[in-house]
Tab-separated table of C-alpha atoms and ligand atoms in Angstrom:
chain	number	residue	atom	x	y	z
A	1	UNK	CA	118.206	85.332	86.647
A	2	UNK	CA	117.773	83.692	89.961
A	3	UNK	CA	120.436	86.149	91.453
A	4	UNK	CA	118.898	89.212	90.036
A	5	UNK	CA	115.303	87.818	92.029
A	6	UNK	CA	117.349	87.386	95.110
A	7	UNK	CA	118.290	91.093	94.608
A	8	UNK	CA	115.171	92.524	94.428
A	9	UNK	CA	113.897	90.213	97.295
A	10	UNK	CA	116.662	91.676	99.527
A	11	UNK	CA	116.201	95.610	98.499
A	12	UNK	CA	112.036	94.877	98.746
A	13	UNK	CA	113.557	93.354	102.616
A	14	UNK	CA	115.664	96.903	103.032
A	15	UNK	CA	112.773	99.162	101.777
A	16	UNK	CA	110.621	101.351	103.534
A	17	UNK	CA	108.486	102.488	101.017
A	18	UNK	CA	108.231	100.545	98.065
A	19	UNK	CA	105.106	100.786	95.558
A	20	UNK	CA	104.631	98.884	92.161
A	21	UNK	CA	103.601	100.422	88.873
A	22	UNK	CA	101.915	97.800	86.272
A	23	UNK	CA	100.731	97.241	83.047
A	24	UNK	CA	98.886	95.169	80.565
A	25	UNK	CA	102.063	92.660	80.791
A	26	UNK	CA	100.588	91.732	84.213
A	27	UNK	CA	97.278	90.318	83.449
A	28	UNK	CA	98.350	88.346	79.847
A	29	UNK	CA	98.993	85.461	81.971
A	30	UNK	CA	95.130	86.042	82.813
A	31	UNK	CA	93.697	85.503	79.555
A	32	UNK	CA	94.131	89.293	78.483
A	33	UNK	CA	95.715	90.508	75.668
A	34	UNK	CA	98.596	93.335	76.022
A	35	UNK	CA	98.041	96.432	73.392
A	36	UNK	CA	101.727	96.534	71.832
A	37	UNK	CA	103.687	93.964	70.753
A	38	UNK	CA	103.082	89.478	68.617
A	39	UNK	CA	98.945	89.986	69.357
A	40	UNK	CA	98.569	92.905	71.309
A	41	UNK	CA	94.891	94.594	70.449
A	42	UNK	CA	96.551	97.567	68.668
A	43	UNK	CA	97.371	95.347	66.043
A	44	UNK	CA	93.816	94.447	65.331
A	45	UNK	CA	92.610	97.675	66.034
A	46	UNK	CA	94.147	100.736	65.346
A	47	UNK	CA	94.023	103.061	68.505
A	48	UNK	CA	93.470	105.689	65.856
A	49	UNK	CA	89.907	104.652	65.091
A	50	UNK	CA	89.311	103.064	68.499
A	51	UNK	CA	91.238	104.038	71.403
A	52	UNK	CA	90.488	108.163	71.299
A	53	UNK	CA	87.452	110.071	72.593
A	54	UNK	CA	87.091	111.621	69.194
A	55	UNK	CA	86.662	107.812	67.592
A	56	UNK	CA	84.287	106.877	71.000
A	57	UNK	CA	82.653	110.384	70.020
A	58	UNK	CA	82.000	110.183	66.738
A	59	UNK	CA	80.933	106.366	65.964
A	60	UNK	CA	80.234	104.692	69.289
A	61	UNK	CA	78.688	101.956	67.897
A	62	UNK	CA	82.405	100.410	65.818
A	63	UNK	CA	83.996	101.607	69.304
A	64	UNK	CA	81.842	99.887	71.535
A	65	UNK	CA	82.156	96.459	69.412
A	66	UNK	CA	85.873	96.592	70.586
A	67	UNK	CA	84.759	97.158	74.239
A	68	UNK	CA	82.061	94.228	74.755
A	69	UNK	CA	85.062	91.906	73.202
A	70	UNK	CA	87.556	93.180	75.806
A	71	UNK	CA	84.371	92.623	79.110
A	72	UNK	CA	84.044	90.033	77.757
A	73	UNK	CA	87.498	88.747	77.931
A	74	UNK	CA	87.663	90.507	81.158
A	75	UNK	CA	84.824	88.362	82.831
A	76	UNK	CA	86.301	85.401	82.103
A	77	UNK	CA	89.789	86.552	83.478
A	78	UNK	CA	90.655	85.425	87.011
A	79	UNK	CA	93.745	87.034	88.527
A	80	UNK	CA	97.349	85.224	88.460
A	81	UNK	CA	100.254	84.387	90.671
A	82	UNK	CA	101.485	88.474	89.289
A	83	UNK	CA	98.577	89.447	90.760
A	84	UNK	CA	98.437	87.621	93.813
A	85	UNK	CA	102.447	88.286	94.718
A	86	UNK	CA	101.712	91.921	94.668
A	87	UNK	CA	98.880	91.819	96.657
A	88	UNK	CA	101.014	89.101	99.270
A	89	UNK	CA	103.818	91.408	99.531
A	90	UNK	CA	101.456	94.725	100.204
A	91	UNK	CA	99.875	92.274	103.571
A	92	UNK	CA	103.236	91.381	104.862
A	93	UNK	CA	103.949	95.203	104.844
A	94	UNK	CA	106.495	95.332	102.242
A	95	UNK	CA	104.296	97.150	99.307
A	96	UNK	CA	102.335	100.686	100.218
A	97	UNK	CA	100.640	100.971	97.055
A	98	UNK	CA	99.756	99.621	92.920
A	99	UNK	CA	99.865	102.439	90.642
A	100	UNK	CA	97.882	100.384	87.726
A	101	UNK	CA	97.372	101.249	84.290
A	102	UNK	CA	95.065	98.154	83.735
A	103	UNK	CA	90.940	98.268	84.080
A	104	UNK	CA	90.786	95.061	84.475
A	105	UNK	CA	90.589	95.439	88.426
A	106	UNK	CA	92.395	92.091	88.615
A	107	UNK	CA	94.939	93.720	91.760
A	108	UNK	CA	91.599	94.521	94.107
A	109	UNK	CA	90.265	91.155	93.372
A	110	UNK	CA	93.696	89.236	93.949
A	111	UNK	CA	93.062	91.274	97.460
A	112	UNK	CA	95.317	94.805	96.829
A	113	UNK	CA	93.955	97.048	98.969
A	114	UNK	CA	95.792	100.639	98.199
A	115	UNK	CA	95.181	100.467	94.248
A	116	UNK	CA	95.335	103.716	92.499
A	117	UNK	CA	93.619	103.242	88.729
A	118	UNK	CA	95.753	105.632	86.380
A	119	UNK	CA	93.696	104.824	83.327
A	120	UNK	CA	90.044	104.361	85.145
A	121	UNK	CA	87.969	101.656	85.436
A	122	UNK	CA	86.187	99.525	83.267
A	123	UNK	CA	83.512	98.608	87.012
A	124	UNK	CA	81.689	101.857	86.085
A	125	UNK	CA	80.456	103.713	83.132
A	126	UNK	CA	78.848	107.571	82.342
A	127	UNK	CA	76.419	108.759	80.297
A	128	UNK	CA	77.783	111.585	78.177
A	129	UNK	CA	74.462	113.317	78.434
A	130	UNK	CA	73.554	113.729	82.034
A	131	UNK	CA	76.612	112.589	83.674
A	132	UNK	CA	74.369	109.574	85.007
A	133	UNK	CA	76.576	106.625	86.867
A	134	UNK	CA	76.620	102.798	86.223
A	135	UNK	CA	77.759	99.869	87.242
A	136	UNK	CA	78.820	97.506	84.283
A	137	UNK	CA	77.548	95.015	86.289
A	138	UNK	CA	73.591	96.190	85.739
A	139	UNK	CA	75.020	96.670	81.895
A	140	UNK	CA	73.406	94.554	78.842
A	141	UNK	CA	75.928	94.654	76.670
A	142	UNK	CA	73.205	92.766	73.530
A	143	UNK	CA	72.442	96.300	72.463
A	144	UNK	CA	75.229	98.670	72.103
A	145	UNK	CA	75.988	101.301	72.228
A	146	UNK	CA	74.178	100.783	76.096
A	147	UNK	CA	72.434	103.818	76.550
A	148	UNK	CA	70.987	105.775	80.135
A	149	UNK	CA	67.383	106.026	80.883
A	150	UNK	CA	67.597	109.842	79.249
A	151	UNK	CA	68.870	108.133	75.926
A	152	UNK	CA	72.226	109.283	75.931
A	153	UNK	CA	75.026	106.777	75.389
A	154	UNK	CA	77.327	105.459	78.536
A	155	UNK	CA	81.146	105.772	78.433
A	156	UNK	CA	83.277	103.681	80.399
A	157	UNK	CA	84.875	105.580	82.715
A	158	UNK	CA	88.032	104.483	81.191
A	159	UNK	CA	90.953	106.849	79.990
A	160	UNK	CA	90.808	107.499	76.075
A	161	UNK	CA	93.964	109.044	73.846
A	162	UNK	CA	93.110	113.098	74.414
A	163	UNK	CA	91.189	112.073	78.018
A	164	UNK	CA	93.069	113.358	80.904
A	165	UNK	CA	94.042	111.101	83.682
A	166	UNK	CA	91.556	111.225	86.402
A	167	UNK	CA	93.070	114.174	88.911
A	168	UNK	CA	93.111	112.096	92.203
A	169	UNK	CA	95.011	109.362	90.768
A	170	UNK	CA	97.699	111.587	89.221
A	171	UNK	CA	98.123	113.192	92.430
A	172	UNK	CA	98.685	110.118	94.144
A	173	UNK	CA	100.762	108.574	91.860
A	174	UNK	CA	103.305	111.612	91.533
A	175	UNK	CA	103.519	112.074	95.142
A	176	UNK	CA	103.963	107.724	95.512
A	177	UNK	CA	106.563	108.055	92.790
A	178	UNK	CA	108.376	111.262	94.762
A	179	UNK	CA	107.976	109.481	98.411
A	180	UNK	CA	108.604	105.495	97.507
A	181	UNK	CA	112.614	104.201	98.069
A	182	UNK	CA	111.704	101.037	95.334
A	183	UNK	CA	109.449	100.943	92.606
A	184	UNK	CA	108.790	97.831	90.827
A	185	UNK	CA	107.734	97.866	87.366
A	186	UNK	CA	105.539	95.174	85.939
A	187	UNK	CA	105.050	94.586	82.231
A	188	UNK	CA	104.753	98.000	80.807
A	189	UNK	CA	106.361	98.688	77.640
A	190	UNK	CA	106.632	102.396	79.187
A	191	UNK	CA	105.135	103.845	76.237
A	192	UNK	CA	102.397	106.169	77.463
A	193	UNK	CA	102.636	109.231	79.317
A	194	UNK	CA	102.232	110.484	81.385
A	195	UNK	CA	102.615	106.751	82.925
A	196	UNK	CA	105.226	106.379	81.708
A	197	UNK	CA	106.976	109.513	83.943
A	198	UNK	CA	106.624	107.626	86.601
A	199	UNK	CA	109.795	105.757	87.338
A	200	UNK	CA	112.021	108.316	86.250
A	201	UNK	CA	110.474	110.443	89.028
A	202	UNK	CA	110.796	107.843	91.137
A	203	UNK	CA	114.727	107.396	89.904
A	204	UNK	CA	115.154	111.146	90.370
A	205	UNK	CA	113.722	110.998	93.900
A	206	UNK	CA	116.405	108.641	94.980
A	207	UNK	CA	114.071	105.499	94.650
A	208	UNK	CA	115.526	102.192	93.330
A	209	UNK	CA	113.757	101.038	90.329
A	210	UNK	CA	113.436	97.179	89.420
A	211	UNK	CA	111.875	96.508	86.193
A	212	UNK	CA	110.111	92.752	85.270
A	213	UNK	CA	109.166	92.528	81.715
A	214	UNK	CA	109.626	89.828	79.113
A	215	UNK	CA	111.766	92.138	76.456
A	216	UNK	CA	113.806	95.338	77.427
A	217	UNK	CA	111.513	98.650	77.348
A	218	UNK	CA	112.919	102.430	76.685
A	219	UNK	CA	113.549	102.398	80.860
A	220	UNK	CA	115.296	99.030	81.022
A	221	UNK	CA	119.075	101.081	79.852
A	222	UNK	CA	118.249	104.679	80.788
A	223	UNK	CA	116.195	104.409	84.533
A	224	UNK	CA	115.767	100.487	85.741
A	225	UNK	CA	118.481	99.687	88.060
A	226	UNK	CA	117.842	96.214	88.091
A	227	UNK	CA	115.899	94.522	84.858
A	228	UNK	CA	114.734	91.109	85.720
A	229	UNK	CA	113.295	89.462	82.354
A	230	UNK	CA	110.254	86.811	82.298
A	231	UNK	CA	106.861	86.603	82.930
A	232	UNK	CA	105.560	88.209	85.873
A	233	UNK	CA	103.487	85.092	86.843
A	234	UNK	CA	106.877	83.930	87.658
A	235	UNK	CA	108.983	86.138	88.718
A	236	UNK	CA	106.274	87.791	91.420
A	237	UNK	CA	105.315	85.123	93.493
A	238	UNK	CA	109.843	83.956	93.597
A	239	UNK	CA	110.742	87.347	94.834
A	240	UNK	CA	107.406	87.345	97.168
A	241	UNK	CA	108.804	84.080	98.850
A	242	UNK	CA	112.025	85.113	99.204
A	243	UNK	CA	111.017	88.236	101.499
A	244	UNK	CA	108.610	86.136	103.130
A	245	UNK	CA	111.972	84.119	104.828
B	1	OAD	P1	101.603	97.405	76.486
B	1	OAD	O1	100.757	96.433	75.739
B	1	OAD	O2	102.082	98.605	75.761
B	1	OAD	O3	102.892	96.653	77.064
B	1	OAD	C1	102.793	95.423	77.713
B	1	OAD	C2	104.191	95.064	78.187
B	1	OAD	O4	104.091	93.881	78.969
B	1	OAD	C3	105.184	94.773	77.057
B	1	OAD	O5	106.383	95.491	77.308
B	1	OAD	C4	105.405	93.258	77.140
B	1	OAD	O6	106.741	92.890	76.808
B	1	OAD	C5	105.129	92.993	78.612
B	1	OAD	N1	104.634	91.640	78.920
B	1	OAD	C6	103.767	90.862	78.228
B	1	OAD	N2	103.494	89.726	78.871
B	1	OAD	C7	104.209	89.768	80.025
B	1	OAD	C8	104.354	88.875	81.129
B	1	OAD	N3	103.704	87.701	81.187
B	1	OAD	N4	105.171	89.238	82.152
B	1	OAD	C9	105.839	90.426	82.109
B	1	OAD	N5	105.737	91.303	81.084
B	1	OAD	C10	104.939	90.984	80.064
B	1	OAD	O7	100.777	97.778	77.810
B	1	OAD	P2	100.900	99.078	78.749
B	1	OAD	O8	102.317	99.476	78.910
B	1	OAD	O9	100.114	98.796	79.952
B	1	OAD	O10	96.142	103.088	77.683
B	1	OAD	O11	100.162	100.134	77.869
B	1	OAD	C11	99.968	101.404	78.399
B	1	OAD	C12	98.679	102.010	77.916
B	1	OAD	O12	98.601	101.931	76.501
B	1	OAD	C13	97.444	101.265	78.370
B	1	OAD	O13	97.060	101.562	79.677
B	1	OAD	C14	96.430	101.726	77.385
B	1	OAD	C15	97.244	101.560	76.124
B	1	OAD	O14	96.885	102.306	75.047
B	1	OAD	C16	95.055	103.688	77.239
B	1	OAD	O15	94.221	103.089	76.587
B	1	OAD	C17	94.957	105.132	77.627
């Protein structure tokens, strides 16, 4: 393992433009759960019934019991050495940009600056009435659903199965993927598209892909050049060193 970090430490060295692209595999070491895989939240709740905006839509009370559980989870959640590499390597100059899947916001407060939020955030909510904004902050989550002073109920503005991805973030992502020379992939299982497009644009754009994720993914064979397995927490902060000398 230790030669494949000193790999990707010297191509993140040769690189011009490298970006990262992460998933919930990044923040487990935080306290979060991942959704696939030995207790991942999609096995104790079926994505069917919770995850799409027709479930949110149609029973937002049973949906929003899922979402206080994950705030709350998420409030307790400080960011980890994953977290903090990433956001290291983008002040030395060696990383232009996160392309996250999370919600968490765990890159921005580990100090990533150029973030880009694929899936939305779980910081601010809508209400599906009057398209009223909130911060979860000013949130109490005792009642729920949490509703807006007109009565109608507030949405995170997080992505939901049959939501598209917010237009500004796809933009930037496809063009990152197109423009970046290395794209590190953190702890996706590279399920989900259109994420999961994303390094094989890269690939076909001439970019070198490195993949960290505990267990081989549908990329690992087909687009990852270089598959370093572990946790994250570990790997990161080795290869952030190394480019650091
Ligand atoms: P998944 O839960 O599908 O995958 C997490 C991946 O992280 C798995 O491949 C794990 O092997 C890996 N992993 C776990 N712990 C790790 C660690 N410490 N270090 C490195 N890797 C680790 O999460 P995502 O791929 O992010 O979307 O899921 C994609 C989307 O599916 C989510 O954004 C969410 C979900 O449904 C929506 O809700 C729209």
């Amino acid at each position: 393992m230790r030669d494949r970090i000193e790999r990707a430490a010297e191509w993140l060295k040769e690189s011009e433009f490298a970006i990262a692209l992460t998933g919930a595999g990044i923040s487990v070491e935080s306290g979060i759960p991942a959704f696939r895989g030995s207790q991942g939240l999609w096995d104790k709740y079926d994505p069917a019934e919770y995850a799409t905006i027709e479930a949110f839509m149609s029973d937002p009370f049973k949906v929003w019991k899922m979402l206080k559980e994950l705030y709350e989870t998420v409030r307790r959640a400080e960011p980890n050495a994953a977290h903090r590499a990433l956001a290291e390597l983008e002040a030395m100059g060696k990383l232009r940009a996160v392309i996250t899947q999370n919600v968490d916001s765990l890159h921005q407060r580990a100090g990533s600056r150029n973030v880009i939020e694929f899936h939305g955030s779980g910081e601010t909510l809508t209400c599906l009435s009057c398209g009223g904004k909130f911060r979860i902050e000013d949130i109490d989550l005792e009642n729920i659903p949490p509703l807006c002073h007109c009565g109608g109920i507030l949405k995170p503005d997080v992505v939901f199965f049959g939501e598209p991805i917010p237009p500004e973030a796809l933009k930037s992502a496809f063009e990152l993927a197109e423009r970046c020379d290395l794209l590190l992939v953190v702890g996706t299982s590279a399920q989900v598209y259109p994420a999961a497009s994303i390094p094989r644009i890269a690939r076909d754009s001439g970019a070198r892909v490195v993949e960290i994720n505990l267990e081989p993914t549908p990329l690992t064979h087909e687009v990852s050049h270089l598959f370093i397995e572990g946790k994250a927490g570990e790997i990161l902060p080795e290869i952030a060193q190394l480019v650091k000398t």
